[in-house]
Every structure is written in structure tokens, then in C-alpha cells.
């Protein structure tokens, strides 16, 4: 049991109130009262209001330290893992199809193989991450991801590249399971932009060892991923208690701060529990966001895999390097909006309405420098942020985000067949599918927002104290979003 960093005035009535809510207290040598933030204790009342206050300066210092140790490593891992996933589009321009003798729909089939394994293993990977701990799970799976990417450089047949893409999907599912913060998602569009630049630079080389042309792309980018994964073994951690770079006081503050935002929660990182896993998946917000993310990925993943091909069909007279470079601008625009939208969301403390507003993109924007990326890319961070805000336990959050990503990759699977070579350069099928997906997002997000507002009003009429009477802290924690004091965060 540890104590939070914020002193509470010596007040017997307050002490009794905290103890009645299951919050243990203790006094230091000077008789000053502190709240205990250890295992099994609540940090909110029955209506979800925090029972403790925090020194804002200490919280800012803690947040900065957490960001310093985790955000750079995880962001760059995400960047290069996304590059390793999507660089097949760059490799296609550099002769992949010719060298592997791919015909007809072979390229689309290779893309589909990746998503089949990704979809199958996404939720099991989330559970495995809970069991192993993200501090080991993320570096290990990223290492394996990089190794498989390098192996792609040595494939010489359609069957071989299908095999490595299937393995890549498994490790991508595992790696993605631990990404919780929307800030990391800016690396997706940056990966598209940087991937084009990096591919262009790599293709100016005569060779990389015995490798040439498109094989160099997979090898060099995979090696970078391997190096970053080795660094992450040192910088990442499973939970506050195991963070070697946090002081005891910072660990206590981190635990108390997280629990104060989760109604009925008695643990920051809880154990694997089937009930909580199911609660996260069946959460109404999880279901509607997952449906939105499915439609969104039809566009986003379509861009990731086919953008270089679309650029080639528009500018066939350009060199391969020039075509690679022309795939950069849309992703640069997307990266800006991936930062701008969450920033606006944080300022307004609203997400659902902003999610709905991402949908009215012109499906013809692909022809006009592909500015569709300005809105489609933002749903990666926005969707996971909205889900995280509307679940309580860590296990429910893991399963909910895992389900969201799985559904998104069903959309990704559909996207592998949205741009067919004979449909270029206007790509009526792909662009029409994007327009339909955007319309579905607008309808689902708007209806969900109206429902959330209505359900919150209904919950306002419930008596949380009466409904929770006689329930143990463990039973209350299991309620998650069904807790009478819980309110949907729109």
C-alpha cells in the first residue's frame, strides 16, 4: 500500500468519509493525513467523483516523465512497424510484381493474407499481452515483426511472400494490442510520408549487400525496426509498480491518478477476467466505434497499399523515385490533422461529434492530391480515445481496443480489393466504396451521439447509492459501464 502525494488537511470528518468509501488513510510523523492508493481501494465515490485531489505541478511532472520514457520509443516502433506493413506498395513500384511473376489479382491476394492472420489473432494477442505484460510483449513482438520484414526481402515466389505476410499479420496484431494513447497514431500518416521518402532514398542505392531494388526496402526498414525493438526492452514497462525510472512517490501518484478517473475501480491493472473481457467488447460505444473504424479502414488501408499505384496511374511518365515522392504529400497533410483533431478534442473534451465530422470527405479527393487523408487518418486516434474514455477496467479496455482494431482490419481486408488495376486511373470502384464508407460513418456516429445523450439523461434519474447498497468493491468493479454512476463521455 502506498500513499498519494497530495496532503489532505487534518479533518476527522473527511477521514471517516474516505474510510467509509473504502479508501484507506494513514498519517505521517507530523500527523498529516494521506490517502492510500494501493490495491483493492476505491478512488471515486458512487457517482464517479474523485475522492482525492492532486497537486497539478506534481501531475504535470509525472506526465512529462511518462511521456519522455514511453512516447518516443513506442512512437518510432509504431512508425516503422506501419512502414514495414505498407512498404509493399512502394515495393510494387520498384519491380516486386515482375520479380515474383505476379499475375492478375495476385497482389490483392498477398495483401489479403496479411489481414486474415491479423483479424484472427487480434483479440488473442490482447489477452496474451495482459498475461505477459506490455513491457515485454511489445518489444518482443516488434522484434519478430522486424525479422519477418527482413525475411520478405529474400522471398522469390508468390507462396513465399504470402507466408511471410501471414506471419507479419500475426505479429502486427500482437504489436498493435498495446497501443493505448492516441498520440502514437500520428505515426500512421507519418509512416506513409516517411515511407515514401525512405523508399525513394533506398532506391537510389545500387545494392544493400546482395539485395537490389525492392528487396532493399524490406531489408533496411526491417533492420531499423529490430534496432528500435531492442531499445524498447529497456525503456518500456508493464505498470507503474515495475517502472524502474519512477520514484516510489511517483508510482503512488500514478496509481491514484488513474484510479480517480475510473468509477468503481479498485486496481489500475487488473487480472484477466472473462466477464470484463466480454464487458469491453459488448460496450455500446465499443460496438459503434468498431463499426465506424471498419468503414474508415476501407479508405485508410486502401491508401496505404494502393497510393503509390494510384500515383503511378496518374503520372505514368514519371520515374519510380518521382512516383514514390508524390505519395508523400497526402500523408503529411494527414499527419497534421491527426495531431490537430485530438488537440481540438482535448480542448473541447468532445470526441463523438468530431468523429462524425470526419466523414464528409470528397471521394474525388484522390484525384486532387489525395486530400482525403486530412480526415480519414484521424479516426485511428479518435476511435481508440473514445473507447478508452468509455470503459473502466484495464481488461475491458484491452479487449475493447482489440475488438476495435480487429473490426478495423476487416475493413482493411475489404480495402485490398477496392483498387483493381483495370479500374484505373479514375478507380470508380475504390472511390465509390470510400464515399459509401464515409456516409455510413456519418450516420452511425450521429445516431450514437444522440443515443449517448439520451442514455445519460436516463442515468441521471437513477439512485446510485441505493443500487450499490450491499455490493462488495469487487462486485462494483465488475459493473464497468453498467455502474449506475457511470456517464457516457461524448
Tab-separated table of N, CA and C in Angstrom, residues 83-240:
chain	number	residue	atom	x	y	z
A	83	UNK	N	5.397	1.233	-41.453
A	83	UNK	CA	6.146	1.263	-42.708
A	83	UNK	C	6.380	-0.155	-43.216
A	84	UNK	N	6.774	-1.062	-42.289
A	84	UNK	CA	7.035	-2.444	-42.683
A	84	UNK	C	5.779	-3.126	-43.214
A	85	UNK	N	4.614	-2.689	-42.717
A	85	UNK	CA	3.365	-3.272	-43.185
A	85	UNK	C	2.997	-2.740	-44.577
A	86	UNK	N	3.148	-1.439	-44.779
A	86	UNK	CA	2.655	-0.798	-46.003
A	86	UNK	C	3.703	-0.646	-47.093
A	87	UNK	N	4.978	-0.982	-46.789
A	87	UNK	CA	6.011	-0.744	-47.792
A	87	UNK	C	5.884	-1.655	-49.013
A	88	UNK	N	4.984	-2.622	-48.951
A	88	UNK	CA	4.763	-3.459	-50.125
A	88	UNK	C	4.213	-2.622	-51.284
A	89	UNK	N	3.494	-1.537	-50.958
A	89	UNK	CA	3.015	-0.641	-52.006
A	89	UNK	C	4.162	0.051	-52.708
A	90	UNK	N	5.198	0.463	-51.936
A	90	UNK	CA	6.382	1.057	-52.534
A	90	UNK	C	7.181	0.023	-53.322
A	91	UNK	N	7.232	-1.200	-52.780
A	91	UNK	CA	7.967	-2.274	-53.456
A	91	UNK	C	7.321	-2.628	-54.782
A	92	UNK	N	6.003	-2.480	-54.872
A	92	UNK	CA	5.303	-2.789	-56.119
A	92	UNK	C	5.801	-1.895	-57.249
A	93	UNK	N	6.032	-0.613	-56.940
A	93	UNK	CA	6.547	0.295	-57.961
A	93	UNK	C	7.968	-0.058	-58.374
A	94	UNK	N	8.702	-0.683	-57.441
A	94	UNK	CA	10.121	-0.966	-57.680
A	94	UNK	C	10.368	-2.346	-58.281
A	95	UNK	N	9.316	-3.005	-58.792
A	95	UNK	CA	9.517	-4.246	-59.525
A	95	UNK	C	9.149	-5.528	-58.823
A	96	UNK	N	8.451	-5.453	-57.683
A	96	UNK	CA	8.078	-6.662	-56.941
A	96	UNK	C	7.260	-7.617	-57.799
A	97	UNK	N	6.251	-7.106	-58.498
A	97	UNK	CA	5.373	-7.963	-59.294
A	97	UNK	C	6.144	-8.682	-60.402
A	98	UNK	N	7.053	-7.969	-61.035
A	98	UNK	CA	7.818	-8.562	-62.130
A	98	UNK	C	8.755	-9.651	-61.618
A	99	UNK	N	9.468	-9.383	-60.520
A	99	UNK	CA	10.441	-10.339	-59.997
A	99	UNK	C	9.783	-11.609	-59.472
A	100	UNK	N	8.592	-11.471	-58.892
A	100	UNK	CA	7.900	-12.633	-58.338
A	100	UNK	C	6.894	-13.232	-59.314
A	101	UNK	N	6.863	-12.669	-60.519
A	101	UNK	CA	5.962	-13.155	-61.567
A	101	UNK	C	4.506	-13.162	-61.098
A	102	UNK	N	4.076	-12.051	-60.523
A	102	UNK	CA	2.693	-11.939	-60.050
A	102	UNK	C	1.790	-11.572	-61.213
A	103	UNK	N	0.649	-12.219	-61.273
A	103	UNK	CA	-0.282	-12.003	-62.360
A	103	UNK	C	-1.684	-11.687	-61.810
A	104	UNK	N	-2.482	-10.990	-62.613
A	104	UNK	CA	-3.885	-10.764	-62.275
A	104	UNK	C	-4.090	-10.176	-60.884
A	105	UNK	N	-4.808	-10.948	-60.031
A	105	UNK	CA	-5.147	-10.485	-58.690
A	105	UNK	C	-4.161	-10.973	-57.630
A	106	UNK	N	-2.984	-11.426	-58.039
A	106	UNK	CA	-2.012	-11.956	-57.071
A	106	UNK	C	-1.638	-10.912	-56.020
A	107	UNK	N	-1.429	-9.665	-56.435
A	107	UNK	CA	-1.046	-8.608	-55.481
A	107	UNK	C	-2.145	-8.405	-54.446
A	108	UNK	N	-3.399	-8.363	-54.880
A	108	UNK	CA	-4.518	-8.202	-53.941
A	108	UNK	C	-4.593	-9.378	-52.973
A	109	UNK	N	-4.320	-10.579	-53.472
A	109	UNK	CA	-4.357	-11.768	-52.622
A	109	UNK	C	-3.278	-11.708	-51.548
A	110	UNK	N	-2.095	-11.245	-51.915
A	110	UNK	CA	-0.999	-11.118	-50.946
A	110	UNK	C	-1.377	-10.135	-49.849
A	111	UNK	N	-2.014	-9.035	-50.219
A	111	UNK	CA	-2.464	-8.067	-49.214
A	111	UNK	C	-3.514	-8.682	-48.301
A	112	UNK	N	-4.405	-9.476	-48.852
A	112	UNK	CA	-5.484	-10.093	-48.062
A	112	UNK	C	-4.940	-11.068	-47.038
A	113	UNK	N	-3.884	-11.813	-47.396
A	113	UNK	CA	-3.298	-12.802	-46.483
A	113	UNK	C	-2.890	-12.147	-45.168
A	114	UNK	N	-2.317	-10.967	-45.269
A	114	UNK	CA	-1.890	-10.228	-44.072
A	114	UNK	C	-3.066	-9.984	-43.137
A	115	UNK	N	-4.193	-9.557	-43.697
A	115	UNK	CA	-5.340	-9.206	-42.863
A	115	UNK	C	-6.038	-10.421	-42.280
A	116	UNK	N	-5.969	-11.539	-42.956
A	116	UNK	CA	-6.608	-12.745	-42.423
A	116	UNK	C	-5.975	-13.134	-41.088
A	117	UNK	N	-4.648	-13.183	-41.038
A	117	UNK	CA	-3.982	-13.524	-39.775
A	117	UNK	C	-4.142	-12.408	-38.747
A	118	UNK	N	-4.119	-11.171	-39.216
A	118	UNK	CA	-4.282	-10.018	-38.324
A	118	UNK	C	-5.628	-10.104	-37.601
A	119	UNK	N	-6.693	-10.375	-38.341
A	119	UNK	CA	-8.036	-10.434	-37.758
A	119	UNK	C	-8.158	-11.601	-36.781
A	120	UNK	N	-7.633	-12.767	-37.166
A	120	UNK	CA	-7.746	-13.966	-36.337
A	120	UNK	C	-7.040	-13.792	-34.995
A	121	UNK	N	-5.870	-13.167	-35.003
A	121	UNK	CA	-5.034	-13.130	-33.805
A	121	UNK	C	-5.152	-11.847	-32.986
A	122	UNK	N	-5.965	-10.877	-33.400
A	122	UNK	CA	-6.012	-9.594	-32.700
A	122	UNK	C	-6.461	-9.724	-31.246
A	123	UNK	N	-7.622	-10.326	-30.993
A	123	UNK	CA	-8.114	-10.431	-29.619
A	123	UNK	C	-7.277	-11.400	-28.790
A	124	UNK	N	-6.879	-12.581	-29.320
A	124	UNK	CA	-5.960	-13.425	-28.542
A	124	UNK	C	-4.664	-12.695	-28.170
A	125	UNK	N	-4.184	-11.830	-29.065
A	125	UNK	CA	-2.974	-11.067	-28.765
A	125	UNK	C	-3.205	-10.106	-27.607
A	126	UNK	N	-4.393	-9.510	-27.537
A	126	UNK	CA	-4.712	-8.601	-26.429
A	126	UNK	C	-4.682	-9.346	-25.097
A	127	UNK	N	-5.238	-10.558	-25.080
A	127	UNK	CA	-5.245	-11.367	-23.858
A	127	UNK	C	-3.825	-11.784	-23.497
A	128	UNK	N	-3.048	-12.166	-24.503
A	128	UNK	CA	-1.659	-12.571	-24.264
A	128	UNK	C	-0.839	-11.409	-23.720
A	129	UNK	N	-1.114	-10.205	-24.220
A	129	UNK	CA	-0.416	-9.017	-23.722
A	129	UNK	C	-0.709	-8.788	-22.249
A	130	UNK	N	-1.966	-8.997	-21.853
A	130	UNK	CA	-2.341	-8.865	-20.442
A	130	UNK	C	-1.590	-9.877	-19.592
A	131	UNK	N	-1.452	-11.089	-20.122
A	131	UNK	CA	-0.804	-12.165	-19.375
A	131	UNK	C	0.706	-11.933	-19.244
A	132	UNK	N	1.341	-11.530	-20.348
A	132	UNK	CA	2.790	-11.356	-20.350
A	132	UNK	C	3.212	-9.999	-19.813
A	133	UNK	N	2.404	-8.972	-20.070
A	133	UNK	CA	2.769	-7.606	-19.696
A	133	UNK	C	3.336	-6.870	-20.893
A	134	UNK	N	2.873	-5.649	-21.176
A	134	UNK	CA	3.309	-4.914	-22.372
A	134	UNK	C	4.790	-4.570	-22.390
A	135	UNK	N	5.429	-4.473	-21.210
A	135	UNK	CA	6.846	-4.139	-21.161
A	135	UNK	C	7.721	-5.169	-21.850
A	136	UNK	N	7.284	-6.411	-21.882
A	136	UNK	CA	7.996	-7.470	-22.606
A	136	UNK	C	7.314	-7.808	-23.923
A	137	UNK	N	5.993	-7.772	-23.916
A	137	UNK	CA	5.221	-8.196	-25.077
A	137	UNK	C	5.470	-7.310	-26.290
A	138	UNK	N	5.427	-5.998	-26.097
A	138	UNK	CA	5.608	-5.075	-27.216
A	138	UNK	C	7.004	-5.164	-27.831
A	139	UNK	N	8.088	-5.114	-27.037
A	139	UNK	CA	9.415	-5.234	-27.654
A	139	UNK	C	9.618	-6.572	-28.370
A	140	UNK	N	9.141	-7.674	-27.766
A	140	UNK	CA	9.343	-8.991	-28.361
A	140	UNK	C	8.619	-9.125	-29.694
A	141	UNK	N	7.345	-8.714	-29.725
A	141	UNK	CA	6.588	-8.847	-30.967
A	141	UNK	C	7.093	-7.877	-32.039
A	142	UNK	N	7.580	-6.711	-31.617
A	142	UNK	CA	8.145	-5.773	-32.586
A	142	UNK	C	9.441	-6.336	-33.178
A	143	UNK	N	10.232	-7.014	-32.331
A	143	UNK	CA	11.454	-7.658	-32.808
A	143	UNK	C	11.125	-8.719	-33.862
A	144	UNK	N	10.151	-9.567	-33.560
A	144	UNK	CA	9.738	-10.605	-34.503
A	144	UNK	C	9.162	-9.992	-35.779
A	145	UNK	N	8.452	-8.874	-35.621
A	145	UNK	CA	7.883	-8.163	-36.770
A	145	UNK	C	9.001	-7.696	-37.700
A	146	UNK	N	10.041	-7.131	-37.113
A	146	UNK	CA	11.170	-6.654	-37.918
A	146	UNK	C	11.889	-7.790	-38.625
A	147	UNK	N	12.046	-8.928	-37.926
A	147	UNK	CA	12.707	-10.089	-38.519
A	147	UNK	C	11.929	-10.600	-39.726
A	148	UNK	N	10.604	-10.680	-39.589
A	148	UNK	CA	9.773	-11.153	-40.700
A	148	UNK	C	9.834	-10.164	-41.871
A	149	UNK	N	9.904	-8.869	-41.559
A	149	UNK	CA	10.012	-7.872	-42.625
A	149	UNK	C	11.300	-8.063	-43.418
A	150	UNK	N	12.402	-8.312	-42.703
A	150	UNK	CA	13.675	-8.570	-43.386
A	150	UNK	C	13.566	-9.829	-44.242
A	151	UNK	N	12.882	-10.844	-43.713
A	151	UNK	CA	12.735	-12.099	-44.454
A	151	UNK	C	12.010	-11.892	-45.774
A	152	UNK	N	11.139	-10.864	-45.829
A	152	UNK	CA	10.406	-10.581	-47.061
A	152	UNK	C	11.355	-10.264	-48.210
A	153	UNK	N	12.503	-9.675	-47.871
A	153	UNK	CA	13.475	-9.305	-48.903
A	153	UNK	C	14.061	-10.519	-49.606
A	154	UNK	N	13.937	-11.688	-48.999
A	154	UNK	CA	14.551	-12.887	-49.558
A	154	UNK	C	13.537	-13.848	-50.176
A	155	UNK	N	12.306	-13.378	-50.364
A	155	UNK	CA	11.293	-14.234	-50.992
A	155	UNK	C	11.465	-14.227	-52.513
A	156	UNK	N	11.143	-15.383	-53.128
A	156	UNK	CA	11.312	-15.491	-54.578
A	156	UNK	C	10.096	-16.092	-55.265
A	157	UNK	N	8.981	-16.191	-54.547
A	157	UNK	CA	7.777	-16.740	-55.158
A	157	UNK	C	6.543	-16.163	-54.488
A	158	UNK	N	5.411	-16.351	-55.133
A	158	UNK	CA	4.153	-15.874	-54.551
A	158	UNK	C	3.855	-16.588	-53.250
A	159	UNK	N	4.088	-17.889	-53.188
A	159	UNK	CA	3.815	-18.658	-51.980
A	159	UNK	C	4.677	-18.171	-50.814
A	160	UNK	N	5.926	-17.866	-51.073
A	160	UNK	CA	6.834	-17.421	-50.014
A	160	UNK	C	6.409	-16.076	-49.442
A	161	UNK	N	6.080	-15.148	-50.326
A	161	UNK	CA	5.697	-13.827	-49.812
A	161	UNK	C	4.345	-13.885	-49.113
A	162	UNK	N	3.460	-14.797	-49.551
A	162	UNK	CA	2.196	-14.985	-48.825
A	162	UNK	C	2.464	-15.495	-47.419
A	163	UNK	N	3.437	-16.397	-47.279
A	163	UNK	CA	3.776	-16.945	-45.965
A	163	UNK	C	4.304	-15.889	-45.017
A	164	UNK	N	5.228	-15.055	-45.491
A	164	UNK	CA	5.781	-14.036	-44.597
A	164	UNK	C	4.745	-12.958	-44.286
A	165	UNK	N	3.853	-12.666	-45.234
A	165	UNK	CA	2.805	-11.679	-44.956
A	165	UNK	C	1.820	-12.209	-43.913
A	166	UNK	N	1.584	-13.522	-43.929
A	166	UNK	CA	0.716	-14.124	-42.911
A	166	UNK	C	1.361	-13.978	-41.533
A	167	UNK	N	2.659	-14.258	-41.427
A	167	UNK	CA	3.374	-14.089	-40.159
A	167	UNK	C	3.399	-12.619	-39.749
A	168	UNK	N	3.558	-11.729	-40.721
A	168	UNK	CA	3.573	-10.298	-40.428
A	168	UNK	C	2.253	-9.872	-39.802
A	169	UNK	N	1.147	-10.430	-40.298
A	169	UNK	CA	-0.171	-10.123	-39.736
A	169	UNK	C	-0.303	-10.583	-38.304
A	170	UNK	N	0.277	-11.743	-37.975
A	170	UNK	CA	0.232	-12.245	-36.594
A	170	UNK	C	0.956	-11.289	-35.655
A	171	UNK	N	2.171	-10.912	-36.021
A	171	UNK	CA	2.958	-10.053	-35.140
A	171	UNK	C	2.456	-8.615	-35.134
A	172	UNK	N	1.810	-8.185	-36.219
A	172	UNK	CA	1.176	-6.862	-36.225
A	172	UNK	C	0.013	-6.833	-35.251
A	173	UNK	N	-0.778	-7.912	-35.220
A	173	UNK	CA	-1.891	-7.998	-34.270
A	173	UNK	C	-1.363	-7.931	-32.850
A	174	UNK	N	-0.291	-8.652	-32.592
A	174	UNK	CA	0.299	-8.661	-31.245
A	174	UNK	C	0.858	-7.314	-30.868
A	175	UNK	N	1.567	-6.681	-31.807
A	175	UNK	CA	2.185	-5.392	-31.502
A	175	UNK	C	1.147	-4.323	-31.261
A	176	UNK	N	0.098	-4.308	-32.076
A	176	UNK	CA	-0.894	-3.238	-32.007
A	176	UNK	C	-1.711	-3.297	-30.719
A	177	UNK	N	-1.758	-4.459	-30.079
A	177	UNK	CA	-2.637	-4.640	-28.932
A	177	UNK	C	-2.294	-3.720	-27.772
A	178	UNK	N	-1.047	-3.266	-27.700
A	178	UNK	CA	-0.641	-2.494	-26.530
A	178	UNK	C	-0.673	-0.988	-26.740
A	179	UNK	N	-1.055	-0.519	-27.915
A	179	UNK	CA	-1.088	0.919	-28.148
A	179	UNK	C	-2.359	1.520	-27.584
A	180	UNK	N	-2.201	2.368	-26.566
A	180	UNK	CA	-3.369	2.915	-25.889
A	180	UNK	C	-3.540	4.410	-26.126
A	181	UNK	N	-2.472	5.102	-26.346
A	181	UNK	CA	-2.546	6.563	-26.413
A	181	UNK	C	-2.636	7.031	-27.859
A	182	UNK	N	-3.547	7.952	-28.102
A	182	UNK	CA	-3.799	8.391	-29.474
A	182	UNK	C	-2.606	9.114	-30.086
A	183	UNK	N	-1.708	9.653	-29.261
A	183	UNK	CA	-0.570	10.380	-29.796
A	183	UNK	C	0.268	9.497	-30.704
A	184	UNK	N	0.354	8.192	-30.375
A	184	UNK	CA	1.149	7.297	-31.189
A	184	UNK	C	0.610	7.199	-32.610
A	185	UNK	N	-0.709	7.393	-32.764
A	185	UNK	CA	-1.334	7.152	-34.051
A	185	UNK	C	-0.921	8.160	-35.115
A	186	UNK	N	-0.321	9.279	-34.698
A	186	UNK	CA	0.141	10.231	-35.698
A	186	UNK	C	1.223	9.589	-36.551
A	187	UNK	N	1.819	8.522	-36.026
A	187	UNK	CA	2.877	7.855	-36.774
A	187	UNK	C	2.338	7.101	-37.990
A	188	UNK	N	1.041	6.838	-38.039
A	188	UNK	CA	0.483	6.141	-39.204
A	188	UNK	C	0.616	6.981	-40.471
A	189	UNK	N	0.083	8.226	-40.489
A	189	UNK	CA	0.288	9.043	-41.689
A	189	UNK	C	1.742	9.431	-41.893
A	190	UNK	N	2.480	9.640	-40.800
A	190	UNK	CA	3.893	9.948	-40.952
A	190	UNK	C	4.628	8.772	-41.585
A	191	UNK	N	4.172	7.552	-41.258
A	191	UNK	CA	4.780	6.371	-41.857
A	191	UNK	C	4.559	6.371	-43.361
A	192	UNK	N	3.357	6.803	-43.783
A	192	UNK	CA	3.096	6.882	-45.208
A	192	UNK	C	4.002	7.895	-45.888
A	193	UNK	N	4.163	9.049	-45.234
A	193	UNK	CA	5.017	10.090	-45.804
A	193	UNK	C	6.486	9.693	-45.745
A	194	UNK	N	6.919	9.260	-44.565
A	194	UNK	CA	8.327	8.910	-44.384
A	194	UNK	C	8.673	7.656	-45.185
A	195	UNK	N	7.683	6.733	-45.280
A	195	UNK	CA	7.921	5.514	-46.042
A	195	UNK	C	8.213	5.811	-47.501
A	196	UNK	N	7.461	6.772	-48.066
A	196	UNK	CA	7.716	7.168	-49.445
A	196	UNK	C	9.086	7.804	-49.615
A	197	UNK	N	9.444	8.685	-48.668
A	197	UNK	CA	10.758	9.328	-48.719
A	197	UNK	C	11.880	8.315	-48.544
A	198	UNK	N	11.702	7.423	-47.557
A	198	UNK	CA	12.736	6.432	-47.280
A	198	UNK	C	12.899	5.461	-48.450
A	199	UNK	N	11.777	5.055	-49.025
A	199	UNK	CA	11.845	4.160	-50.178
A	199	UNK	C	12.566	4.830	-51.342
A	200	UNK	N	12.290	6.116	-51.530
A	200	UNK	CA	12.961	6.856	-52.605
A	200	UNK	C	14.460	6.903	-52.373
A	201	UNK	N	14.848	7.150	-51.109
A	201	UNK	CA	16.279	7.211	-50.783
A	201	UNK	C	16.938	5.847	-50.958
A	202	UNK	N	16.258	4.805	-50.505
A	202	UNK	CA	16.820	3.452	-50.611
A	202	UNK	C	17.017	3.053	-52.066
A	203	UNK	N	16.064	3.425	-52.914
A	203	UNK	CA	16.131	3.030	-54.323
A	203	UNK	C	17.220	3.761	-55.100
A	204	UNK	N	17.830	4.777	-54.484
A	204	UNK	CA	18.966	5.433	-55.134
A	204	UNK	C	20.253	4.647	-54.925
A	205	UNK	N	20.220	3.661	-53.999
A	205	UNK	CA	21.387	2.817	-53.758
A	205	UNK	C	21.497	1.765	-54.855
A	206	UNK	N	22.724	1.390	-55.171
A	206	UNK	CA	22.934	0.332	-56.161
A	206	UNK	C	22.577	-1.028	-55.579
A	207	UNK	N	22.926	-1.221	-54.310
A	207	UNK	CA	22.641	-2.501	-53.668
A	207	UNK	C	22.784	-2.359	-52.157
A	208	UNK	N	22.237	-3.322	-51.448
A	208	UNK	CA	22.413	-3.428	-49.990
A	208	UNK	C	22.856	-4.866	-49.740
A	209	UNK	N	24.163	-5.048	-49.673
A	209	UNK	CA	24.692	-6.398	-49.637
A	209	UNK	C	24.419	-7.072	-50.969
A	210	UNK	N	23.758	-8.204	-50.912
A	210	UNK	CA	23.402	-8.926	-52.136
A	210	UNK	C	22.018	-8.555	-52.662
A	211	UNK	N	21.374	-7.607	-51.982
A	211	UNK	CA	19.994	-7.254	-52.323
A	211	UNK	C	19.947	-6.038	-53.242
A	212	UNK	N	18.922	-6.013	-54.099
A	212	UNK	CA	18.748	-4.913	-55.039
A	212	UNK	C	17.277	-4.498	-55.075
A	213	UNK	N	17.056	-3.281	-55.590
A	213	UNK	CA	15.703	-2.756	-55.861
A	213	UNK	C	14.780	-2.905	-54.647
A	214	UNK	N	13.568	-3.462	-54.862
A	214	UNK	CA	12.549	-3.522	-53.817
A	214	UNK	C	12.973	-4.345	-52.610
A	215	UNK	N	13.877	-5.284	-52.789
A	215	UNK	CA	14.327	-6.108	-51.661
A	215	UNK	C	15.067	-5.263	-50.612
A	216	UNK	N	15.759	-4.221	-51.073
A	216	UNK	CA	16.462	-3.340	-50.138
A	216	UNK	C	15.487	-2.624	-49.212
A	217	UNK	N	14.304	-2.291	-49.725
A	217	UNK	CA	13.304	-1.583	-48.919
A	217	UNK	C	12.918	-2.410	-47.697
A	218	UNK	N	12.572	-3.679	-47.914
A	218	UNK	CA	12.174	-4.546	-46.812
A	218	UNK	C	13.331	-4.782	-45.838
A	219	UNK	N	14.522	-4.996	-46.362
A	219	UNK	CA	15.658	-5.325	-45.501
A	219	UNK	C	16.065	-4.158	-44.613
A	220	UNK	N	16.258	-2.996	-45.202
A	220	UNK	CA	16.731	-1.836	-44.426
A	220	UNK	C	15.690	-1.391	-43.410
A	221	UNK	N	14.428	-1.295	-43.833
A	221	UNK	CA	13.373	-0.845	-42.917
A	221	UNK	C	13.133	-1.875	-41.816
A	222	UNK	N	13.273	-3.159	-42.127
A	222	UNK	CA	13.118	-4.193	-41.110
A	222	UNK	C	14.232	-4.150	-40.080
A	223	UNK	N	15.454	-3.894	-40.517
A	223	UNK	CA	16.589	-3.803	-39.592
A	223	UNK	C	16.400	-2.637	-38.623
A	224	UNK	N	15.889	-1.523	-39.107
A	224	UNK	CA	15.623	-0.377	-38.228
A	224	UNK	C	14.601	-0.757	-37.157
A	225	UNK	N	13.554	-1.486	-37.558
A	225	UNK	CA	12.541	-1.936	-36.595
A	225	UNK	C	13.165	-2.838	-35.533
A	226	UNK	N	14.043	-3.728	-35.933
A	226	UNK	CA	14.715	-4.627	-34.990
A	226	UNK	C	15.523	-3.819	-33.974
A	227	UNK	N	16.255	-2.813	-34.443
A	227	UNK	CA	17.048	-1.983	-33.534
A	227	UNK	C	16.193	-1.245	-32.517
A	228	UNK	N	15.074	-0.683	-32.977
A	228	UNK	CA	14.174	0.037	-32.076
A	228	UNK	C	13.544	-0.906	-31.049
A	229	UNK	N	13.225	-2.128	-31.460
A	229	UNK	CA	12.618	-3.084	-30.529
A	229	UNK	C	13.585	-3.452	-29.422
A	230	UNK	N	14.875	-3.525	-29.725
A	230	UNK	CA	15.870	-3.836	-28.691
A	230	UNK	C	15.967	-2.706	-27.676
A	231	UNK	N	15.873	-1.470	-28.138
A	231	UNK	CA	15.883	-0.314	-27.224
A	231	UNK	C	14.663	-0.344	-26.313
A	232	UNK	N	13.513	-0.741	-26.858
A	232	UNK	CA	12.271	-0.718	-26.084
A	232	UNK	C	12.261	-1.722	-24.938
A	233	UNK	N	13.130	-2.742	-24.992
A	233	UNK	CA	13.228	-3.671	-23.868
A	233	UNK	C	13.669	-2.937	-22.595
A	234	UNK	N	14.392	-1.815	-22.775
A	234	UNK	CA	14.918	-1.052	-21.632
A	234	UNK	C	13.953	0.035	-21.194
A	235	UNK	N	13.321	0.720	-22.151
A	235	UNK	CA	12.542	1.913	-21.817
A	235	UNK	C	11.096	1.639	-21.424
A	236	UNK	N	10.524	0.510	-21.836
A	236	UNK	CA	9.115	0.257	-21.573
A	236	UNK	C	8.902	-0.540	-20.300
A	237	UNK	N	7.696	-0.454	-19.765
A	237	UNK	CA	7.360	-1.121	-18.514
A	237	UNK	C	5.940	-1.667	-18.589
A	238	UNK	N	5.598	-2.557	-17.656
A	238	UNK	CA	4.278	-3.176	-17.651
A	238	UNK	C	3.234	-2.328	-16.942
A	239	UNK	N	3.634	-1.706	-15.831
A	239	UNK	CA	2.709	-0.982	-14.962
A	239	UNK	C	3.512	-0.028	-14.097
A	240	UNK	N	2.865	0.894	-13.392
A	240	UNK	CA	3.611	1.857	-12.575
A	240	UNK	C	4.546	1.202	-11.566
